[in-house]
GROMACS .gro file of C-alpha atoms in nm:
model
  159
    1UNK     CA    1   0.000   0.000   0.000
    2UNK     CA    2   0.128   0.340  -0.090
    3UNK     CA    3  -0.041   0.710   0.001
    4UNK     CA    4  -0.029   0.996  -0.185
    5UNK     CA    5  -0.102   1.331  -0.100
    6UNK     CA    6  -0.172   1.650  -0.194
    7UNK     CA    7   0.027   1.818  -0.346
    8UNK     CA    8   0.248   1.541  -0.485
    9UNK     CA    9   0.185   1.480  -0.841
   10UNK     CA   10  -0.081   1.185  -0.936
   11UNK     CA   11   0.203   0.959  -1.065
   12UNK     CA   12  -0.021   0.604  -1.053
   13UNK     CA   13   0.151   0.286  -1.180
   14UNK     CA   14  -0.042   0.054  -1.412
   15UNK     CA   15  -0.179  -0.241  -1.283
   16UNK     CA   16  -0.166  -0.163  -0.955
   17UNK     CA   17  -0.571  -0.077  -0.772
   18UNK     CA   18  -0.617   0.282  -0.705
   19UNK     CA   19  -0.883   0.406  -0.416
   20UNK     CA   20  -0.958   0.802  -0.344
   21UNK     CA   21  -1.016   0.843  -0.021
   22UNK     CA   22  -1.343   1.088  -0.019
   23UNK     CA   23  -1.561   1.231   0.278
   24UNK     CA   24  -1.519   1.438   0.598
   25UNK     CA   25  -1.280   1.650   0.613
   26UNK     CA   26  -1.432   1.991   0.733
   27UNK     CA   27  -1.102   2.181   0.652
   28UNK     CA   28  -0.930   1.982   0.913
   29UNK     CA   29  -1.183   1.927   1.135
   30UNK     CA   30  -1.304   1.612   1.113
   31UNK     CA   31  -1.180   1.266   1.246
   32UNK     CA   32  -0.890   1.158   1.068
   33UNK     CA   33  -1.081   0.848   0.910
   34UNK     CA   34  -0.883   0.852   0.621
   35UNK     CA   35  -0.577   0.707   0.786
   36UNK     CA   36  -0.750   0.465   0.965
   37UNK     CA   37  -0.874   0.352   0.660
   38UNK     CA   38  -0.555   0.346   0.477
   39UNK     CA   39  -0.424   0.176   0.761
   40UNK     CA   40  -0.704  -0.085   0.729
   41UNK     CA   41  -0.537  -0.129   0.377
   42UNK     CA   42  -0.203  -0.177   0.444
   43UNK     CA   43  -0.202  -0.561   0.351
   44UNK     CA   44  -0.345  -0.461   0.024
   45UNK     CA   45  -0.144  -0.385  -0.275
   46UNK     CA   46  -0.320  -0.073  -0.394
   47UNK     CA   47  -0.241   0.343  -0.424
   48UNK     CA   48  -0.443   0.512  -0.182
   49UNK     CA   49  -0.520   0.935  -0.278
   50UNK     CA   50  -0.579   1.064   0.011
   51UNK     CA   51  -0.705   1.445  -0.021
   52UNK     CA   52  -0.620   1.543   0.376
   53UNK     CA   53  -0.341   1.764   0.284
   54UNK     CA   54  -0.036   1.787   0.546
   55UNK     CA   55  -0.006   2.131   0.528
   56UNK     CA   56  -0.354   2.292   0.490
   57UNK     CA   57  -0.371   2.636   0.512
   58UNK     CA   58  -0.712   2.771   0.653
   59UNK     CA   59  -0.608   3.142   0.547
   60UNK     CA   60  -0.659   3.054   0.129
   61UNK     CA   61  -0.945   3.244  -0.016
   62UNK     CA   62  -1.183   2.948  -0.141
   63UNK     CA   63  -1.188   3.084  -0.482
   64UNK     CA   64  -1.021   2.994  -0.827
   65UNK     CA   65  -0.789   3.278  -0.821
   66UNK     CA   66  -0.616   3.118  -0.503
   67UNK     CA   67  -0.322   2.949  -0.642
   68UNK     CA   68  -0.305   2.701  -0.381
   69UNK     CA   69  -0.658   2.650  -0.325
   70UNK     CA   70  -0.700   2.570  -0.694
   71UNK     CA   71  -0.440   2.338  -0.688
   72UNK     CA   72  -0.585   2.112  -0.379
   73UNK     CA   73  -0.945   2.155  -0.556
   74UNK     CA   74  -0.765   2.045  -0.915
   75UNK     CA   75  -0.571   1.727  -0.727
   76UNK     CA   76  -0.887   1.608  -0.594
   77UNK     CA   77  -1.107   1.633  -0.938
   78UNK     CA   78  -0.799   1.404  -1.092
   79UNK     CA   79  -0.759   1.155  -0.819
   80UNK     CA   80  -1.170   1.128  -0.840
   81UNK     CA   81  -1.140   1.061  -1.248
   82UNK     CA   82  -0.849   0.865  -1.205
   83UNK     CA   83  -0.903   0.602  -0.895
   84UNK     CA   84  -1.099   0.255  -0.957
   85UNK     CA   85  -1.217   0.276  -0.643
   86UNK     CA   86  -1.394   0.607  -0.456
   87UNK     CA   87  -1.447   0.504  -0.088
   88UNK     CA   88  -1.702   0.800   0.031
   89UNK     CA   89  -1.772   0.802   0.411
   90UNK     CA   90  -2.010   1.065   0.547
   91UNK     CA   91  -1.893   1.070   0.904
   92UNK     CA   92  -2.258   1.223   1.112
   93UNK     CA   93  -2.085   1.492   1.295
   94UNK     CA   94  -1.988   1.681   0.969
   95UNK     CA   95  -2.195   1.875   0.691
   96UNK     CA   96  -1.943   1.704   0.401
   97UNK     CA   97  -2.072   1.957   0.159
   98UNK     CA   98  -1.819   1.863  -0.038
   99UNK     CA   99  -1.838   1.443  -0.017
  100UNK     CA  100  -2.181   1.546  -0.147
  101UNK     CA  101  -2.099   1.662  -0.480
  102UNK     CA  102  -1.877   1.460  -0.533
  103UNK     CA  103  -2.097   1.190  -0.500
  104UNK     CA  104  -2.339   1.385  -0.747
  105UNK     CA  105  -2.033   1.394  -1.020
  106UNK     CA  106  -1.898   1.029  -0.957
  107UNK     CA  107  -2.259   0.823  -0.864
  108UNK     CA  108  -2.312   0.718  -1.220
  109UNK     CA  109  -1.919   0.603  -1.262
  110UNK     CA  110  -1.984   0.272  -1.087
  111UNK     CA  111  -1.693   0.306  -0.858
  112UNK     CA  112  -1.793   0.468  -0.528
  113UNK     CA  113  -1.820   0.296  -0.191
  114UNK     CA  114  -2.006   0.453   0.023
  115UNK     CA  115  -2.043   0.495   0.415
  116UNK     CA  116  -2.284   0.676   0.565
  117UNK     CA  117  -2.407   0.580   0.930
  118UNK     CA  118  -2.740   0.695   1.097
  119UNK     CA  119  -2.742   1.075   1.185
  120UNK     CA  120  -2.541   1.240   0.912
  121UNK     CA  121  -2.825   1.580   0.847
  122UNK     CA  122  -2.841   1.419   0.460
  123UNK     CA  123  -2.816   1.065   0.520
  124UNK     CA  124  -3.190   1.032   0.290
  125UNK     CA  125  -3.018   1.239  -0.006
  126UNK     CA  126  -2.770   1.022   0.018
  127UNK     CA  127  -2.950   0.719   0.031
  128UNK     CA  128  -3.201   0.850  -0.237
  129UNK     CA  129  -2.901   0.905  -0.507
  130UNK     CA  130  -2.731   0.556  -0.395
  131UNK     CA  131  -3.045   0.381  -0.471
  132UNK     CA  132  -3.097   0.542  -0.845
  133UNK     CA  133  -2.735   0.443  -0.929
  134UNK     CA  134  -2.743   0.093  -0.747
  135UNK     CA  135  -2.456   0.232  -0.504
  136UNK     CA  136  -2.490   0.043  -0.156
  137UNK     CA  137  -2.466   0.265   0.151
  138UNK     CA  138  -2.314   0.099   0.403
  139UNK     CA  139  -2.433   0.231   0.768
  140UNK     CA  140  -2.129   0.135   0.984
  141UNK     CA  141  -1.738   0.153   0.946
  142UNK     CA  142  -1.679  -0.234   0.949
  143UNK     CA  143  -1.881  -0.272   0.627
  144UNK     CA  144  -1.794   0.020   0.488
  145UNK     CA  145  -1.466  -0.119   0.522
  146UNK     CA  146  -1.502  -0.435   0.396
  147UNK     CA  147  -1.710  -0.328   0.086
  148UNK     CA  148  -1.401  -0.104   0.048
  149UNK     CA  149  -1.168  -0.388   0.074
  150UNK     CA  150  -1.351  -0.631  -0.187
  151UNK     CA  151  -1.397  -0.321  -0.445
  152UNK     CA  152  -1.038  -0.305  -0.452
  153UNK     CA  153  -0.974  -0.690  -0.445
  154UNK     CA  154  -1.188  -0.710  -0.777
  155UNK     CA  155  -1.033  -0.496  -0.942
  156UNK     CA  156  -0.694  -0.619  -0.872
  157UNK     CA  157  -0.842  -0.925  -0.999
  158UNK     CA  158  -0.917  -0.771  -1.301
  159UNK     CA  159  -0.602  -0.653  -1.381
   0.00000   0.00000   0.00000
């Protein structure tokens, strides 16, 4: 298992499974799932994108003209396009505004995992687009993580 991070450069090996590693963040904020779930990983041979950037900096203007805030925005868009996997937990003490569109962009792509236990505020929206794309929503972390796991494992199979 390898990590990559923003902002190193989306150099992805073929052959080799990749997962982006989408949900909760909140600007820093949020529980640090994604390492626990790359952690979960680590006996798999796969590239995990992870988007929780070492050095965030809460002072960049959210807008396109921010260098740096373009850039993070710009890795994200090409590690969505780019994994085989998209493992999407909604963790219930965030909003995720941003889990939720990119669910809206990636739903129909056949490749997103999703997690979303009881009491996140959009848990039906979620659950409403899941079940028009045939997307399973998985309500805890141990099958979230296991649905995770065997999404991966098939398409290593594949390859």
């Amino acid at each position: 298992m390898f990590v990559i991070k923003p902002p190193a450069p989306l150099v992805l090996p073929d052959g080799t499974p990749t997962v982006f590693l989408a949900g909760s963040i909140e600007m820093g904020q949020a529980e640090d799932w994604q390492s626990v779930l790359a952690n979960e990983l680590g006996a798999l041979d796969v590239i995990v994108l992870n988007p929780r950037r070492d050095a965030w900096d809460a002072t960049w203007r959210q807008r396109i003209d921010e260098p740096a805030f373009r850039e993070q925005v710009e890795w994200e868009l090409t590690g969505l396009d780019r994994a085989d996997v998209i493992a999407m937990w909604f963790a219930p003490e965030t909003a995720a505004p941003i889990t939720l569109l990119e669910l809206g962009l990636h739903a129909r792509d056949r490749k997103v995992v999703v997690g979303c236990p009881d009491g996140y505020w959009r848990k039906g929206n979620v659950e409403v687009v899941c079940a028009r794309f045939g997307i399973d929503v998985h309500g805890d972390w141990a099958t979230f993580v296991a649905a995770v796991t065997r999404a991966i494992t098939r398409r290593a199979d594949r390859s």
